[in-house]
Amino acid sequence: MPVSNELTPSHLPLEVSMPEPQEELYIDMLYTEEPGQSESASIINHSDEGIVFTAGTSSKLILHGKGSKEDAVHGKICNPLSKPKREIRVVTISPQSSTSDFDISCAFTVVSLDTNPTYKALSYTWGDPQDTLPILVNGHRVNVTRNLKRALQRLRSLDTPTPIWIDAICINQVDMDERMHQVQLMRDIYEKPDEVVVYLGEPYSINEVLKYARAYADTYPDLPDGRPENHLVLAMCLMRLLAGDVHLEEIPLLGNVNIQRACIAAFQGLILQPWWNRIWVVQEVILPPKVTVIFGSFTAPLSMYASASTHLSKHRSTCCSAVLPSSDPQNACLDDYCHKMQTIVESGRLWRENADTTLMTLLRLYYPKDATDARDKIYGLLGLVRDWGNDGPITPDYTVSGTTLYQKVALHSISVTRSLEFL
């Protein structure tokens, strides 16, 4: 039976295989279909090694063109795309780099969205635009943010190349016309891939690793008494059980106060990942037929996260309210998790039901989300609008100011709702 794009599974087996040390974890689940204007934060680095293209901020549009040298670099990397054919670039990540200087190497392929190409798409956050590392793209050095490179390392297949669409790399950032056209295609780009892979990040910060390293060095050859435990393993076990609709009172992990606190701490680390607050996340996970979430070495379908939040909310508000009470400040991250996940679930429901979703409906749900460029708070939602009223659809145009765009949205709201509520 094909995988459903529903975020609510109709059957969930309870078996979970846990990883051996140093191994990946894939939480496998069985699902059945149910019936029926910002500053440019990227730069071109001029060094003894030549010109280096830097990709990576937190907007779909990354780099402002700065002259002929930059154009020359992109001219070597990016061939022109055909608008009538609705072409995009995808990168194929090589299983292993051909040079020891770059552990990630990839190459472009141009495909047409009208030919139903096979590819994946990446949903992630760039991270610090000044913290970059090099990769190879079409044989040229390209600097990407550390977070993106980590994502590529997680995604890279060990045996076969992986075609994937990544906005920071696949959009020619010095071609304004291409940039705007590619943003207009964003709905189809995320609706047509075989799978969207969400990279949340790594569960442990460098400070946590340093803390353990110091403790290890201070006590070697004995193991440090205060060495960190892998609390994320516990949290993923808890989430899998919650997705299976197990009563909180029947989950052994919650019966031990110390383990319960460890689970909650891991949940907090999960929900504090910047990915949850990105405006572009909305359509990136609602549109595709399949979404897989990577958090460190743990991989699981987004459906599991959704089911866990649904059942957690239900049990905490009814039969199992005493186990993880909302009155306990320690559990606030659970409320935050459920709220963010259920907002995605609700938007997915509206999309699948072909509801006449307006821009105003989406803005009420998602305007608090983050965007480096304030215009993306509008442009990041356009692909989900189905009802434009008597007005024509708003299209991405990064040549207009944020003030002009918001005035246009306000006039559109008044026209559609016949009220001044938006103001």
Tab-separated table of C-alpha atoms in Angstrom:
chain	number	residue	atom	x	y	z
A	1	MET	CA	0.000	0.000	0.000
A	2	PRO	CA	1.430	3.412	-0.909
A	3	VAL	CA	2.636	5.821	1.696
A	4	SER	CA	-0.009	8.405	2.519
A	5	ASN	CA	0.693	12.088	2.898
A	6	GLU	CA	-1.672	12.096	5.851
A	7	LEU	CA	-0.075	13.212	9.087
A	8	THR	CA	-2.334	10.905	11.079
A	9	PRO	CA	-1.562	7.168	10.780
A	10	SER	CA	-4.301	4.596	11.018
A	11	HIS	CA	-2.028	1.909	12.429
A	12	LEU	CA	1.230	2.136	14.343
A	13	PRO	CA	3.321	-0.887	15.333
A	14	LEU	CA	5.042	-0.481	18.674
A	15	GLU	CA	8.356	-2.117	17.861
A	16	VAL	CA	11.271	0.299	17.778
A	17	SER	CA	14.797	-0.778	16.929
A	18	MET	CA	17.427	1.219	18.777
A	19	PRO	CA	20.883	1.905	17.347
A	20	GLU	CA	24.067	0.339	18.423
A	21	PRO	CA	26.717	2.858	19.472
A	22	GLN	CA	27.927	4.973	16.536
A	23	GLU	CA	25.115	3.700	14.292
A	24	GLU	CA	22.195	5.445	12.683
A	25	LEU	CA	18.668	5.011	13.965
A	26	TYR	CA	15.761	4.729	11.615
A	27	ILE	CA	12.401	4.504	13.322
A	28	ASP	CA	10.321	2.525	10.898
A	29	MET	CA	6.560	2.811	10.969
A	30	LEU	CA	3.706	1.272	9.022
A	31	TYR	CA	1.190	3.704	7.567
A	32	THR	CA	-1.938	3.068	5.569
A	33	GLU	CA	-4.000	5.484	3.570
A	34	GLU	CA	-7.246	6.515	5.154
A	35	PRO	CA	-10.359	6.664	2.969
A	36	GLY	CA	-11.930	9.076	1.124
A	37	GLN	CA	14.107	43.302	2.463
A	38	SER	CA	17.213	42.130	4.083
A	39	GLU	CA	20.906	42.845	3.921
A	40	SER	CA	22.957	40.369	1.980
A	41	ALA	CA	24.524	38.071	4.507
A	42	SER	CA	26.554	36.098	1.987
A	43	ILE	CA	29.703	37.385	0.378
A	44	ILE	CA	32.168	36.556	-2.327
A	45	ASN	CA	35.497	35.900	-0.710
A	46	HIS	CA	38.553	37.043	-2.639
A	47	SER	CA	41.598	35.091	-1.577
A	48	ASP	CA	44.787	33.585	-2.926
A	49	GLU	CA	42.713	30.601	-3.979
A	50	GLY	CA	40.531	32.750	-6.212
A	51	ILE	CA	36.887	33.649	-5.945
A	52	VAL	CA	34.786	31.626	-3.560
A	53	PHE	CA	30.994	31.561	-3.760
A	54	THR	CA	29.414	31.621	-0.318
A	55	ALA	CA	25.903	30.187	-0.025
A	56	GLY	CA	23.791	30.438	3.021
A	57	THR	CA	21.616	32.822	5.021
A	58	SER	CA	18.033	32.369	6.149
A	59	SER	CA	16.056	33.629	3.165
A	60	LYS	CA	15.292	31.929	-0.105
A	61	LEU	CA	17.218	34.756	-1.762
A	62	ILE	CA	20.768	34.788	-0.560
A	63	LEU	CA	23.360	36.696	-2.522
A	64	HIS	CA	23.167	40.107	-4.184
A	65	GLY	CA	25.273	40.324	-7.327
A	66	LYS	CA	28.427	42.376	-6.818
A	67	GLY	CA	30.152	42.534	-10.201
A	68	SER	CA	31.682	40.711	-13.123
A	69	LYS	CA	33.876	38.389	-11.046
A	70	GLU	CA	30.869	37.009	-9.202
A	71	ASP	CA	28.949	36.653	-12.450
A	72	ALA	CA	31.897	34.729	-13.905
A	73	VAL	CA	31.851	32.254	-11.046
A	74	HIS	CA	28.140	31.635	-11.352
A	75	GLY	CA	28.417	31.466	-15.099
A	76	LYS	CA	30.745	28.505	-14.651
A	77	ILE	CA	28.526	26.766	-12.124
A	78	CYS	CA	25.007	27.605	-13.285
A	79	ASN	CA	23.693	27.123	-16.798
A	80	PRO	CA	20.632	29.252	-17.678
A	81	LEU	CA	17.231	27.780	-16.858
A	82	SER	CA	14.242	27.780	-19.197
A	83	LYS	CA	11.169	29.495	-17.775
A	84	PRO	CA	8.706	27.940	-20.278
A	85	LYS	CA	10.013	24.477	-19.398
A	86	ARG	CA	9.883	25.305	-15.663
A	87	GLU	CA	13.419	24.076	-15.174
A	88	ILE	CA	15.236	23.751	-11.878
A	89	ARG	CA	18.675	22.515	-10.877
A	90	VAL	CA	19.209	19.557	-8.622
A	91	VAL	CA	22.539	18.510	-7.196
A	92	THR	CA	23.773	14.960	-7.159
A	93	ILE	CA	25.853	14.287	-4.083
A	94	SER	CA	28.716	11.940	-4.818
A	95	PRO	CA	28.989	8.926	-2.498
A	96	GLN	CA	32.608	9.832	-1.846
A	97	SER	CA	34.589	12.893	-2.810
A	98	SER	CA	37.336	12.488	-5.391
A	99	THR	CA	39.637	14.757	-3.413
A	100	SER	CA	40.736	14.642	0.192
A	101	ASP	CA	40.386	18.444	0.429
A	102	PHE	CA	36.612	18.342	0.102
A	103	ASP	CA	34.580	15.599	1.750
A	104	ILE	CA	31.401	16.721	-0.042
A	105	SER	CA	31.338	16.878	-3.825
A	106	CYS	CA	28.265	17.344	-5.995
A	107	ALA	CA	27.232	18.225	-9.545
A	108	PHE	CA	24.270	20.016	-11.101
A	109	THR	CA	21.650	18.500	-13.341
A	110	VAL	CA	18.962	20.639	-14.976
A	111	VAL	CA	15.483	19.093	-15.003
A	112	SER	CA	11.994	20.217	-15.929
A	113	LEU	CA	9.249	20.062	-13.335
A	114	ASP	CA	6.871	19.112	-16.143
A	115	THR	CA	8.669	15.798	-16.686
A	116	ASN	CA	8.150	14.561	-13.110
A	117	PRO	CA	11.860	14.267	-12.314
A	118	THR	CA	13.135	12.060	-9.539
A	119	TYR	CA	14.667	14.073	-6.717
A	120	LYS	CA	14.456	14.923	-3.051
A	121	ALA	CA	14.215	18.389	-1.511
A	122	LEU	CA	15.856	19.635	1.653
A	123	SER	CA	14.164	21.629	4.408
A	124	TYR	CA	16.629	23.110	6.881
A	125	THR	CA	18.023	26.298	8.385
A	126	TRP	CA	21.248	27.851	7.158
A	127	GLY	CA	22.659	28.798	10.537
A	128	ASP	CA	25.360	31.429	10.968
A	129	PRO	CA	26.138	32.843	7.484
A	130	GLN	CA	29.664	33.729	8.606
A	131	ASP	CA	30.429	30.171	9.727
A	132	THR	CA	31.098	28.416	6.442
A	133	LEU	CA	32.873	25.340	5.145
A	134	PRO	CA	33.836	24.416	1.566
A	135	ILE	CA	32.296	21.830	-0.719
A	136	LEU	CA	32.775	21.167	-4.439
A	137	VAL	CA	30.016	22.001	-6.942
A	138	ASN	CA	30.747	21.180	-10.569
A	139	GLY	CA	34.423	21.141	-9.644
A	140	HIS	CA	34.362	24.619	-8.132
A	141	ARG	CA	34.799	25.503	-4.488
A	142	VAL	CA	31.571	26.707	-2.886
A	143	ASN	CA	31.320	27.744	0.734
A	144	VAL	CA	28.147	26.686	2.507
A	145	THR	CA	27.133	27.213	6.093
A	146	ARG	CA	28.256	24.664	8.625
A	147	ASN	CA	24.671	23.573	9.210
A	148	LEU	CA	24.084	22.895	5.521
A	149	LYS	CA	27.303	20.913	5.247
A	150	ARG	CA	26.236	18.793	8.209
A	151	ALA	CA	22.943	18.169	6.471
A	152	LEU	CA	24.747	17.087	3.298
A	153	GLN	CA	26.916	14.720	5.311
A	154	ARG	CA	23.822	13.146	6.849
A	155	LEU	CA	22.097	12.861	3.500
A	156	ARG	CA	24.939	11.482	1.463
A	157	SER	CA	24.365	7.945	0.393
A	158	LEU	CA	27.227	5.503	0.788
A	159	ASP	CA	26.345	3.517	-2.311
A	160	THR	CA	24.333	5.595	-4.786
A	161	PRO	CA	24.262	9.295	-5.754
A	162	THR	CA	21.468	11.354	-4.236
A	163	PRO	CA	19.715	13.971	-6.428
A	164	ILE	CA	18.386	16.742	-4.195
A	165	TRP	CA	17.110	20.307	-4.495
A	166	ILE	CA	18.740	22.726	-2.050
A	167	ASP	CA	17.776	26.371	-2.355
A	168	ALA	CA	21.124	27.803	-1.215
A	169	ILE	CA	22.981	25.901	-3.944
A	170	CYS	CA	20.485	25.305	-6.734
A	171	ILE	CA	19.322	28.908	-7.242
A	172	ASN	CA	21.700	31.242	-9.103
A	173	GLN	CA	21.987	33.900	-6.444
A	174	VAL	CA	23.425	36.647	-8.695
A	175	ASP	CA	20.602	36.373	-11.216
A	176	MET	CA	17.687	38.385	-9.789
A	177	ASP	CA	15.317	37.289	-12.535
A	178	GLU	CA	16.050	33.621	-11.917
A	179	ARG	CA	15.781	34.032	-8.179
A	180	MET	CA	12.286	35.478	-8.360
A	181	HIS	CA	11.144	32.903	-10.896
A	182	GLN	CA	12.425	30.024	-8.771
A	183	VAL	CA	10.562	31.356	-5.734
A	184	GLN	CA	7.412	31.397	-7.851
A	185	LEU	CA	8.004	27.688	-8.506
A	186	MET	CA	8.459	26.861	-4.827
A	187	ARG	CA	5.047	25.241	-4.486
A	188	ASP	CA	5.762	22.775	-7.286
A	189	ILE	CA	9.344	22.231	-6.169
A	190	TYR	CA	8.139	20.955	-2.804
A	191	GLU	CA	5.036	19.201	-4.113
A	192	LYS	CA	6.753	17.063	-6.739
A	193	PRO	CA	9.789	15.431	-5.032
A	194	ASP	CA	9.734	11.802	-3.969
A	195	GLU	CA	10.567	12.963	-0.474
A	196	VAL	CA	11.334	16.089	1.512
A	197	VAL	CA	14.037	15.596	4.107
A	198	VAL	CA	13.925	17.847	7.147
A	199	TYR	CA	17.277	18.389	8.807
A	200	LEU	CA	16.617	19.707	12.296
A	201	GLY	CA	20.279	19.803	13.272
A	202	GLU	CA	22.509	18.040	15.752
A	203	PRO	CA	21.271	17.393	19.290
A	204	TYR	CA	24.536	18.254	21.027
A	205	SER	CA	26.229	21.632	20.848
A	206	ILE	CA	29.990	22.057	20.728
A	207	ASN	CA	29.907	23.258	24.355
A	208	GLU	CA	28.306	20.004	25.465
A	209	VAL	CA	30.930	18.003	23.604
A	210	LEU	CA	33.724	20.098	25.146
A	211	LYS	CA	32.246	19.575	28.599
A	212	TYR	CA	32.349	15.825	28.144
A	213	ALA	CA	35.845	15.957	26.615
A	214	ARG	CA	37.163	17.859	29.633
A	215	ALA	CA	35.516	15.447	32.048
A	216	TYR	CA	36.968	12.514	30.134
A	217	ALA	CA	40.465	14.014	30.071
A	218	ASP	CA	40.378	14.871	33.780
A	219	THR	CA	39.494	11.321	34.827
A	220	TYR	CA	41.274	9.190	32.197
A	221	PRO	CA	41.733	6.212	32.243
A	222	ASP	CA	38.568	5.993	34.350
A	223	LEU	CA	35.272	7.057	32.821
A	224	PRO	CA	33.976	10.361	34.190
A	225	ASP	CA	31.120	9.957	36.615
A	226	GLY	CA	29.322	12.921	35.086
A	227	ARG	CA	29.538	11.803	31.480
A	228	PRO	CA	26.468	12.737	29.464
A	229	GLU	CA	23.879	10.117	28.637
A	230	ASN	CA	22.177	9.937	25.272
A	231	HIS	CA	18.889	11.410	26.453
A	232	LEU	CA	17.709	11.678	22.876
A	233	VAL	CA	17.400	7.899	22.696
A	234	LEU	CA	14.970	8.056	25.604
A	235	ALA	CA	13.025	10.909	24.052
A	236	MET	CA	12.675	9.113	20.717
A	237	CYS	CA	11.451	6.000	22.515
A	238	LEU	CA	8.906	8.153	24.316
A	239	MET	CA	7.810	9.807	21.090
A	240	ARG	CA	7.390	6.442	19.375
A	241	LEU	CA	5.194	5.195	22.204
A	242	LEU	CA	3.155	8.383	22.151
A	243	ALA	CA	2.653	7.963	18.404
A	244	GLY	CA	1.259	4.518	19.199
A	245	ASP	CA	-1.362	6.110	21.494
A	246	VAL	CA	0.001	4.482	24.642
A	247	HIS	CA	-1.347	5.946	27.876
A	248	LEU	CA	1.200	8.096	29.700
A	249	GLU	CA	0.606	6.069	32.855
A	250	GLU	CA	1.673	2.921	31.000
A	251	ILE	CA	4.994	4.306	29.699
A	252	PRO	CA	7.799	3.080	31.989
A	253	LEU	CA	10.052	6.005	31.051
A	254	LEU	CA	7.659	8.407	32.746
A	255	GLY	CA	7.442	6.388	35.944
A	256	ASN	CA	10.998	7.234	36.939
A	257	VAL	CA	11.458	10.889	37.887
A	258	ASN	CA	15.078	11.073	36.690
A	259	ILE	CA	14.346	9.427	33.345
A	260	GLN	CA	11.261	11.580	32.899
A	261	ARG	CA	13.343	14.728	33.379
A	262	ALA	CA	15.916	13.442	30.895
A	263	CYS	CA	13.176	12.870	28.323
A	264	ILE	CA	11.732	16.329	28.851
A	265	ALA	CA	15.202	17.885	28.520
A	266	ALA	CA	15.674	16.091	25.201
A	267	PHE	CA	12.263	17.253	24.012
A	268	GLN	CA	13.299	20.795	24.866
A	269	GLY	CA	16.457	20.407	22.785
A	270	LEU	CA	14.295	19.190	19.928
A	271	ILE	CA	11.780	22.028	19.966
A	272	LEU	CA	14.453	24.711	20.424
A	273	GLN	CA	15.924	23.898	17.007
A	274	PRO	CA	15.551	27.016	14.776
A	275	TRP	CA	13.859	25.006	12.032
A	276	TRP	CA	10.490	25.094	13.800
A	277	ASN	CA	10.330	28.892	13.555
A	278	ARG	CA	11.057	29.318	9.821
A	279	ILE	CA	8.231	30.676	7.687
A	280	TRP	CA	9.263	28.541	4.687
A	281	VAL	CA	8.870	25.355	6.735
A	282	VAL	CA	5.107	25.503	6.347
A	283	GLN	CA	4.818	24.649	2.667
A	284	GLU	CA	7.992	22.547	2.705
A	285	VAL	CA	6.329	19.918	4.901
A	286	ILE	CA	2.672	20.316	3.922
A	287	LEU	CA	3.026	19.980	0.149
A	288	PRO	CA	5.149	16.817	-0.354
A	289	PRO	CA	3.738	13.275	-0.237
A	290	LYS	CA	6.462	12.085	2.127
A	291	VAL	CA	8.474	13.912	4.791
A	292	THR	CA	11.351	12.423	6.758
A	293	VAL	CA	12.937	14.166	9.733
A	294	ILE	CA	16.631	13.843	10.608
A	295	PHE	CA	17.782	14.933	14.046
A	296	GLY	CA	21.394	13.957	14.556
A	297	SER	CA	21.600	10.214	13.947
A	298	PHE	CA	17.864	9.694	14.424
A	299	THR	CA	15.594	9.429	11.417
A	300	ALA	CA	11.804	9.154	11.534
A	301	PRO	CA	8.789	10.151	9.427
A	302	LEU	CA	7.105	13.452	10.201
A	303	SER	CA	3.912	11.451	10.710
A	304	MET	CA	5.375	10.063	13.902
A	305	TYR	CA	6.018	13.560	15.253
A	306	ALA	CA	2.468	14.559	14.341
A	307	SER	CA	0.829	11.515	15.907
A	308	ALA	CA	2.897	11.873	19.054
A	309	SER	CA	1.774	15.482	19.495
A	310	THR	CA	-1.886	14.600	18.898
A	311	HIS	CA	-1.918	11.772	21.435
A	312	LEU	CA	0.217	13.645	23.943
A	313	SER	CA	-2.246	16.550	23.940
A	314	LYS	CA	-5.185	14.188	24.288
A	315	HIS	CA	-3.796	12.169	27.195
A	316	ARG	CA	-2.470	15.201	29.090
A	317	SER	CA	-5.860	16.899	28.935
A	318	THR	CA	-7.940	13.852	29.886
A	319	CYS	CA	-7.032	10.482	31.345
A	320	CYS	CA	-3.336	11.047	32.135
A	321	SER	CA	-3.335	14.674	33.245
A	322	ALA	CA	-1.420	13.903	36.438
A	323	VAL	CA	1.619	12.406	34.691
A	324	LEU	CA	2.958	15.444	32.813
A	325	PRO	CA	0.848	18.301	34.200
A	326	SER	CA	0.778	21.601	32.355
A	327	SER	CA	1.105	23.357	35.699
A	328	ASP	CA	4.716	22.150	35.941
A	329	PRO	CA	6.987	24.737	34.212
A	330	GLN	CA	9.338	21.912	33.274
A	331	ASN	CA	6.701	20.639	30.860
A	332	ALA	CA	6.258	23.939	28.981
A	333	CYS	CA	8.347	22.598	26.089
A	334	LEU	CA	5.753	19.851	25.594
A	335	ASP	CA	3.020	22.452	25.179
A	336	ASP	CA	5.230	24.312	22.709
A	337	TYR	CA	5.919	21.129	20.767
A	338	CYS	CA	2.252	20.191	20.550
A	339	HIS	CA	1.222	23.673	19.473
A	340	LYS	CA	3.798	23.916	16.688
A	341	MET	CA	3.170	20.421	15.403
A	342	GLN	CA	-0.603	20.696	15.521
A	343	THR	CA	-0.505	23.977	13.582
A	344	ILE	CA	1.295	22.101	10.807
A	345	VAL	CA	-1.231	19.268	11.033
A	346	GLU	CA	-4.161	21.669	10.743
A	347	SER	CA	-2.643	23.398	7.718
A	348	GLY	CA	-2.036	20.009	6.123
A	349	ARG	CA	-5.672	19.081	6.684
A	350	LEU	CA	-6.883	22.272	5.025
A	351	TRP	CA	-4.570	21.650	2.065
A	352	ARG	CA	-5.632	18.031	1.551
A	353	GLU	CA	-9.304	18.941	1.810
A	354	ASN	CA	-8.848	21.535	-0.933
A	355	ALA	CA	-10.199	24.165	1.435
A	356	ASP	CA	-10.548	27.685	0.064
A	357	THR	CA	-7.579	28.872	2.079
A	358	THR	CA	-6.961	32.598	1.937
A	359	LEU	CA	-3.751	34.493	2.524
A	360	MET	CA	-5.334	36.027	5.609
A	361	THR	CA	-6.004	32.582	7.109
A	362	LEU	CA	-2.374	31.613	6.655
A	363	LEU	CA	-1.074	34.911	8.024
A	364	ARG	CA	-3.108	34.449	11.201
A	365	LEU	CA	-1.564	31.024	11.681
A	366	TYR	CA	2.016	31.711	10.703
A	367	TYR	CA	2.905	35.406	10.834
A	368	PRO	CA	4.879	34.956	14.123
A	369	LYS	CA	7.330	32.680	12.297
A	370	ASP	CA	10.794	33.994	11.468
A	371	ALA	CA	12.116	35.393	8.213
A	372	THR	CA	15.340	37.304	7.721
A	373	ASP	CA	13.633	39.207	4.926
A	374	ALA	CA	10.272	40.557	6.133
A	375	ARG	CA	8.855	40.062	2.636
A	376	ASP	CA	9.267	36.310	3.053
A	377	LYS	CA	6.560	36.354	5.716
A	378	ILE	CA	4.249	36.842	2.726
A	379	TYR	CA	6.132	35.080	-0.054
A	380	GLY	CA	6.705	31.972	2.081
A	381	LEU	CA	2.944	31.364	2.233
A	382	LEU	CA	1.830	32.155	-1.316
A	383	GLY	CA	2.098	28.555	-2.490
A	384	LEU	CA	-0.603	27.487	-0.041
A	385	VAL	CA	-3.214	30.092	-1.031
A	386	ARG	CA	-6.149	28.692	-2.968
A	387	ASP	CA	-8.616	31.561	-2.689
A	388	TRP	CA	-7.505	34.957	-4.016
A	389	GLY	CA	-11.029	36.348	-4.210
A	390	ASN	CA	-11.590	38.617	-7.168
A	391	ASP	CA	-7.974	39.781	-7.089
A	392	GLY	CA	-5.172	38.184	-8.999
A	393	PRO	CA	-2.571	36.242	-7.005
A	394	ILE	CA	0.344	38.063	-5.430
A	395	THR	CA	3.643	36.934	-6.947
A	396	PRO	CA	7.133	37.177	-5.408
A	397	ASP	CA	8.890	40.354	-6.437
A	398	TYR	CA	12.056	41.226	-4.527
A	399	THR	CA	12.427	44.507	-6.415
A	400	VAL	CA	9.609	46.056	-4.355
A	401	SER	CA	10.114	47.224	-0.792
A	402	GLY	CA	8.609	45.543	2.226
A	403	THR	CA	6.427	48.616	2.810
A	404	THR	CA	5.008	48.431	-0.700
A	405	LEU	CA	4.347	44.714	-0.364
A	406	TYR	CA	2.530	45.050	2.948
A	407	GLN	CA	0.400	47.862	1.538
A	408	LYS	CA	-0.551	45.550	-1.309
A	409	VAL	CA	-1.430	42.773	1.131
A	410	ALA	CA	-3.538	45.163	3.216
A	411	LEU	CA	-5.506	46.265	0.154
A	412	HIS	CA	-5.949	42.640	-0.860
A	413	SER	CA	-7.283	41.800	2.604
A	414	ILE	CA	-9.795	44.644	2.507
A	415	SER	CA	-10.940	43.541	-0.935
A	416	VAL	CA	-11.424	39.902	0.084
A	417	THR	CA	-12.867	40.322	3.584
A	418	ARG	CA	-14.702	43.626	3.086
A	419	SER	CA	-13.398	44.687	6.475
A	420	LEU	CA	-10.490	46.531	8.091
A	421	GLU	CA	-9.638	43.596	10.392
A	422	PHE	CA	-6.202	43.115	8.872
A	423	LEU	CA	-5.228	46.683	9.801
